[in-house]
Amino acid sequence: MAELIGNSAASIGNARNKKGDMSAVSMLSIGKAFGPEALNTIMALIGAKAVPADAICCGNVSHIPVAIAQALPLLITLLGDNVCCDDDVRKLHTSGAIDTIINAASMLERRRNEVRLKDG
């Protein structure tokens, strides 16, 4: 991992053992290497969450209900038997239904947290 984020193994070990901190650049390198979600534990310290740049934007949400409505018939068909088998997951993944639901839920969770922070 140290090589992947451009750091020394000793520095990573010190951070893991809480004998030192990683620089901001090293932290951002983790996000670059593993995706922004890898920074969520750190971001949670400030009540934030890292998301990909192409994540659903709160300013453009009108498509969300339509996308979810388009995913629902397949969800009902595949999961209506009360079983979620591997083939069901493959079909849901291929159709984009899983990503649609995850993206919408992530955006709504982020907005809920923002509202909670405002409301104190």
PDB file of C-alpha atoms in Angstrom:
ATOM      1  CA  MET A   1       0.000   0.000   0.000  1.00  0.00           C
ATOM      2  CA  ALA A   2       2.822   2.385   0.794  1.00  0.00           C
ATOM      3  CA  GLU A   3       4.097   2.322  -2.783  1.00  0.00           C
ATOM      4  CA  LEU A   4       0.587   2.753  -4.154  1.00  0.00           C
ATOM      5  CA  ILE A   5       0.100   6.042  -2.307  1.00  0.00           C
ATOM      6  CA  GLY A   6       3.696   7.250  -2.606  1.00  0.00           C
ATOM      7  CA  ASN A   7       4.656   6.841   1.013  1.00  0.00           C
ATOM      8  CA  SER A   8       7.133   4.782   3.002  1.00  0.00           C
ATOM      9  CA  ALA A   9       6.172   1.546   4.708  1.00  0.00           C
ATOM     10  CA  ALA A  10       7.451   3.025   7.984  1.00  0.00           C
ATOM     11  CA  SER A  11       5.097   6.010   7.701  1.00  0.00           C
ATOM     12  CA  ILE A  12       2.151   3.727   7.018  1.00  0.00           C
ATOM     13  CA  GLY A  13       3.132   1.580   9.994  1.00  0.00           C
ATOM     14  CA  ASN A  14       3.406   4.634  12.248  1.00  0.00           C
ATOM     15  CA  ALA A  15      -0.042   5.825  11.179  1.00  0.00           C
ATOM     16  CA  ARG A  16      -1.506   2.364  11.716  1.00  0.00           C
ATOM     17  CA  ASN A  17       0.052   2.165  15.206  1.00  0.00           C
ATOM     18  CA  LYS A  18      -1.036   5.758  15.974  1.00  0.00           C
ATOM     19  CA  LYS A  19       2.590   6.858  16.408  1.00  0.00           C
ATOM     20  CA  GLY A  20       2.275   9.444  13.663  1.00  0.00           C
ATOM     21  CA  ASP A  21      -0.076  11.048  11.186  1.00  0.00           C
ATOM     22  CA  MET A  22      -0.245  10.860   7.422  1.00  0.00           C
ATOM     23  CA  SER A  23       0.014  14.041   5.399  1.00  0.00           C
ATOM     24  CA  ALA A  24      -2.970  15.455   3.554  1.00  0.00           C
ATOM     25  CA  VAL A  25      -1.325  14.514   0.260  1.00  0.00           C
ATOM     26  CA  SER A  26      -0.983  10.911   1.431  1.00  0.00           C
ATOM     27  CA  MET A  27      -4.637  10.874   2.434  1.00  0.00           C
ATOM     28  CA  LEU A  28      -5.674  12.194  -0.966  1.00  0.00           C
ATOM     29  CA  SER A  29      -3.490   9.529  -2.575  1.00  0.00           C
ATOM     30  CA  ILE A  30      -5.560   6.901  -0.755  1.00  0.00           C
ATOM     31  CA  GLY A  31      -8.671   8.401  -2.321  1.00  0.00           C
ATOM     32  CA  LYS A  32      -7.031   8.409  -5.739  1.00  0.00           C
ATOM     33  CA  ALA A  33      -5.874   4.807  -5.424  1.00  0.00           C
ATOM     34  CA  PHE A  34      -8.995   3.279  -3.861  1.00  0.00           C
ATOM     35  CA  GLY A  35     -11.765   5.721  -4.729  1.00  0.00           C
ATOM     36  CA  PRO A  36     -13.178   8.586  -2.707  1.00  0.00           C
ATOM     37  CA  GLU A  37     -15.260   6.240  -0.563  1.00  0.00           C
ATOM     38  CA  ALA A  38     -12.008   5.019   1.020  1.00  0.00           C
ATOM     39  CA  LEU A  39     -11.773   8.405   2.747  1.00  0.00           C
ATOM     40  CA  ASN A  40     -15.197   8.207   4.415  1.00  0.00           C
ATOM     41  CA  THR A  41     -13.834   7.161   7.816  1.00  0.00           C
ATOM     42  CA  ILE A  42     -11.620  10.231   7.868  1.00  0.00           C
ATOM     43  CA  MET A  43     -14.287  12.506   6.395  1.00  0.00           C
ATOM     44  CA  ALA A  44     -16.757  11.362   9.053  1.00  0.00           C
ATOM     45  CA  LEU A  45     -14.622  13.191  11.623  1.00  0.00           C
ATOM     46  CA  ILE A  46     -15.914  16.438  10.109  1.00  0.00           C
ATOM     47  CA  GLY A  47     -19.401  15.168   9.318  1.00  0.00           C
ATOM     48  CA  ALA A  48     -18.689  14.754   5.623  1.00  0.00           C
ATOM     49  CA  LYS A  49     -18.537  12.006   3.037  1.00  0.00           C
ATOM     50  CA  ALA A  50     -16.357  11.680  -0.056  1.00  0.00           C
ATOM     51  CA  VAL A  51     -18.164  10.994  -3.313  1.00  0.00           C
ATOM     52  CA  PRO A  52     -17.060  10.634  -6.933  1.00  0.00           C
ATOM     53  CA  ALA A  53     -17.141  13.818  -9.004  1.00  0.00           C
ATOM     54  CA  ASP A  54     -19.848  12.333 -11.217  1.00  0.00           C
ATOM     55  CA  ALA A  55     -22.107  11.457  -8.274  1.00  0.00           C
ATOM     56  CA  ILE A  56     -25.688  12.656  -8.316  1.00  0.00           C
ATOM     57  CA  CYS A  57     -25.749  16.386  -7.693  1.00  0.00           C
ATOM     58  CA  CYS A  58     -28.399  17.821  -5.424  1.00  0.00           C
ATOM     59  CA  GLY A  59     -29.133  20.561  -7.947  1.00  0.00           C
ATOM     60  CA  ASN A  60     -30.302  18.055 -10.539  1.00  0.00           C
ATOM     61  CA  VAL A  61     -32.580  15.555  -8.833  1.00  0.00           C
ATOM     62  CA  SER A  62     -35.627  15.417 -11.096  1.00  0.00           C
ATOM     63  CA  HIS A  63     -34.345  12.297 -12.847  1.00  0.00           C
ATOM     64  CA  ILE A  64     -34.064  10.285  -9.613  1.00  0.00           C
ATOM     65  CA  PRO A  65     -37.753   9.289  -9.233  1.00  0.00           C
ATOM     66  CA  VAL A  66     -37.892   8.323 -12.916  1.00  0.00           C
ATOM     67  CA  ALA A  67     -34.717   6.198 -12.673  1.00  0.00           C
ATOM     68  CA  ILE A  68     -35.996   4.445  -9.567  1.00  0.00           C
ATOM     69  CA  ALA A  69     -39.413   3.883 -11.161  1.00  0.00           C
ATOM     70  CA  GLN A  70     -37.679   2.310 -14.161  1.00  0.00           C
ATOM     71  CA  ALA A  71     -35.736  -0.025 -11.866  1.00  0.00           C
ATOM     72  CA  LEU A  72     -38.749  -1.114  -9.788  1.00  0.00           C
ATOM     73  CA  PRO A  73     -40.383  -3.588 -12.213  1.00  0.00           C
ATOM     74  CA  LEU A  74     -37.166  -5.591 -12.478  1.00  0.00           C
ATOM     75  CA  LEU A  75     -36.704  -5.479  -8.699  1.00  0.00           C
ATOM     76  CA  ILE A  76     -40.252  -6.704  -8.170  1.00  0.00           C
ATOM     77  CA  THR A  77     -39.859  -9.466 -10.745  1.00  0.00           C
ATOM     78  CA  LEU A  78     -36.529 -10.732  -9.460  1.00  0.00           C
ATOM     79  CA  LEU A  79     -37.006 -10.290  -5.726  1.00  0.00           C
ATOM     80  CA  GLY A  80     -40.743 -11.002  -5.558  1.00  0.00           C
ATOM     81  CA  ASP A  81     -40.049 -14.632  -4.746  1.00  0.00           C
ATOM     82  CA  ASN A  82     -38.322 -13.532  -1.503  1.00  0.00           C
ATOM     83  CA  VAL A  83     -34.965 -14.824  -2.766  1.00  0.00           C
ATOM     84  CA  CYS A  84     -31.955 -12.810  -3.933  1.00  0.00           C
ATOM     85  CA  CYS A  85     -29.860 -15.324  -5.852  1.00  0.00           C
ATOM     86  CA  ASP A  86     -26.614 -14.663  -7.734  1.00  0.00           C
ATOM     87  CA  ASP A  87     -28.415 -14.498 -11.083  1.00  0.00           C
ATOM     88  CA  ASP A  88     -30.798 -11.852  -9.704  1.00  0.00           C
ATOM     89  CA  VAL A  89     -27.858  -9.737  -8.565  1.00  0.00           C
ATOM     90  CA  ARG A  90     -26.167 -10.112 -11.959  1.00  0.00           C
ATOM     91  CA  LYS A  91     -29.335  -8.971 -13.754  1.00  0.00           C
ATOM     92  CA  LEU A  92     -29.828  -6.036 -11.405  1.00  0.00           C
ATOM     93  CA  HIS A  93     -26.189  -5.039 -11.833  1.00  0.00           C
ATOM     94  CA  THR A  94     -26.313  -5.299 -15.619  1.00  0.00           C
ATOM     95  CA  SER A  95     -29.489  -3.209 -15.771  1.00  0.00           C
ATOM     96  CA  GLY A  96     -27.929  -0.484 -13.608  1.00  0.00           C
ATOM     97  CA  ALA A  97     -30.665  -0.834 -10.992  1.00  0.00           C
ATOM     98  CA  ILE A  98     -28.233  -1.380  -8.114  1.00  0.00           C
ATOM     99  CA  ASP A  99     -26.173   1.706  -8.965  1.00  0.00           C
ATOM    100  CA  THR A 100     -29.322   3.785  -9.437  1.00  0.00           C
ATOM    101  CA  ILE A 101     -30.568   2.893  -5.974  1.00  0.00           C
ATOM    102  CA  ILE A 102     -27.148   3.278  -4.322  1.00  0.00           C
ATOM    103  CA  ASN A 103     -26.541   6.680  -5.924  1.00  0.00           C
ATOM    104  CA  ALA A 104     -29.959   7.958  -4.921  1.00  0.00           C
ATOM    105  CA  ALA A 105     -29.586   6.619  -1.370  1.00  0.00           C
ATOM    106  CA  SER A 106     -26.090   8.127  -1.046  1.00  0.00           C
ATOM    107  CA  MET A 107     -27.283  11.533  -2.190  1.00  0.00           C
ATOM    108  CA  LEU A 108     -30.272  11.419   0.156  1.00  0.00           C
ATOM    109  CA  GLU A 109     -28.092  10.295   3.067  1.00  0.00           C
ATOM    110  CA  ARG A 110     -25.629  13.111   2.400  1.00  0.00           C
ATOM    111  CA  ARG A 111     -28.441  15.677   2.212  1.00  0.00           C
ATOM    112  CA  ARG A 112     -30.026  14.301   5.400  1.00  0.00           C
ATOM    113  CA  ASN A 113     -26.693  14.690   7.200  1.00  0.00           C
ATOM    114  CA  GLU A 114     -26.322  18.238   5.882  1.00  0.00           C
ATOM    115  CA  VAL A 115     -29.801  19.103   7.151  1.00  0.00           C
ATOM    116  CA  ARG A 116     -29.041  17.521  10.538  1.00  0.00           C
ATOM    117  CA  LEU A 117     -25.863  19.599  10.823  1.00  0.00           C
ATOM    118  CA  LYS A 118     -27.814  22.782   9.995  1.00  0.00           C
ATOM    119  CA  ASP A 119     -30.543  21.929  12.478  1.00  0.00           C
ATOM    120  CA  GLY A 120     -27.961  21.196  15.142  1.00  0.00           C
TER     121      GLY A 120
END
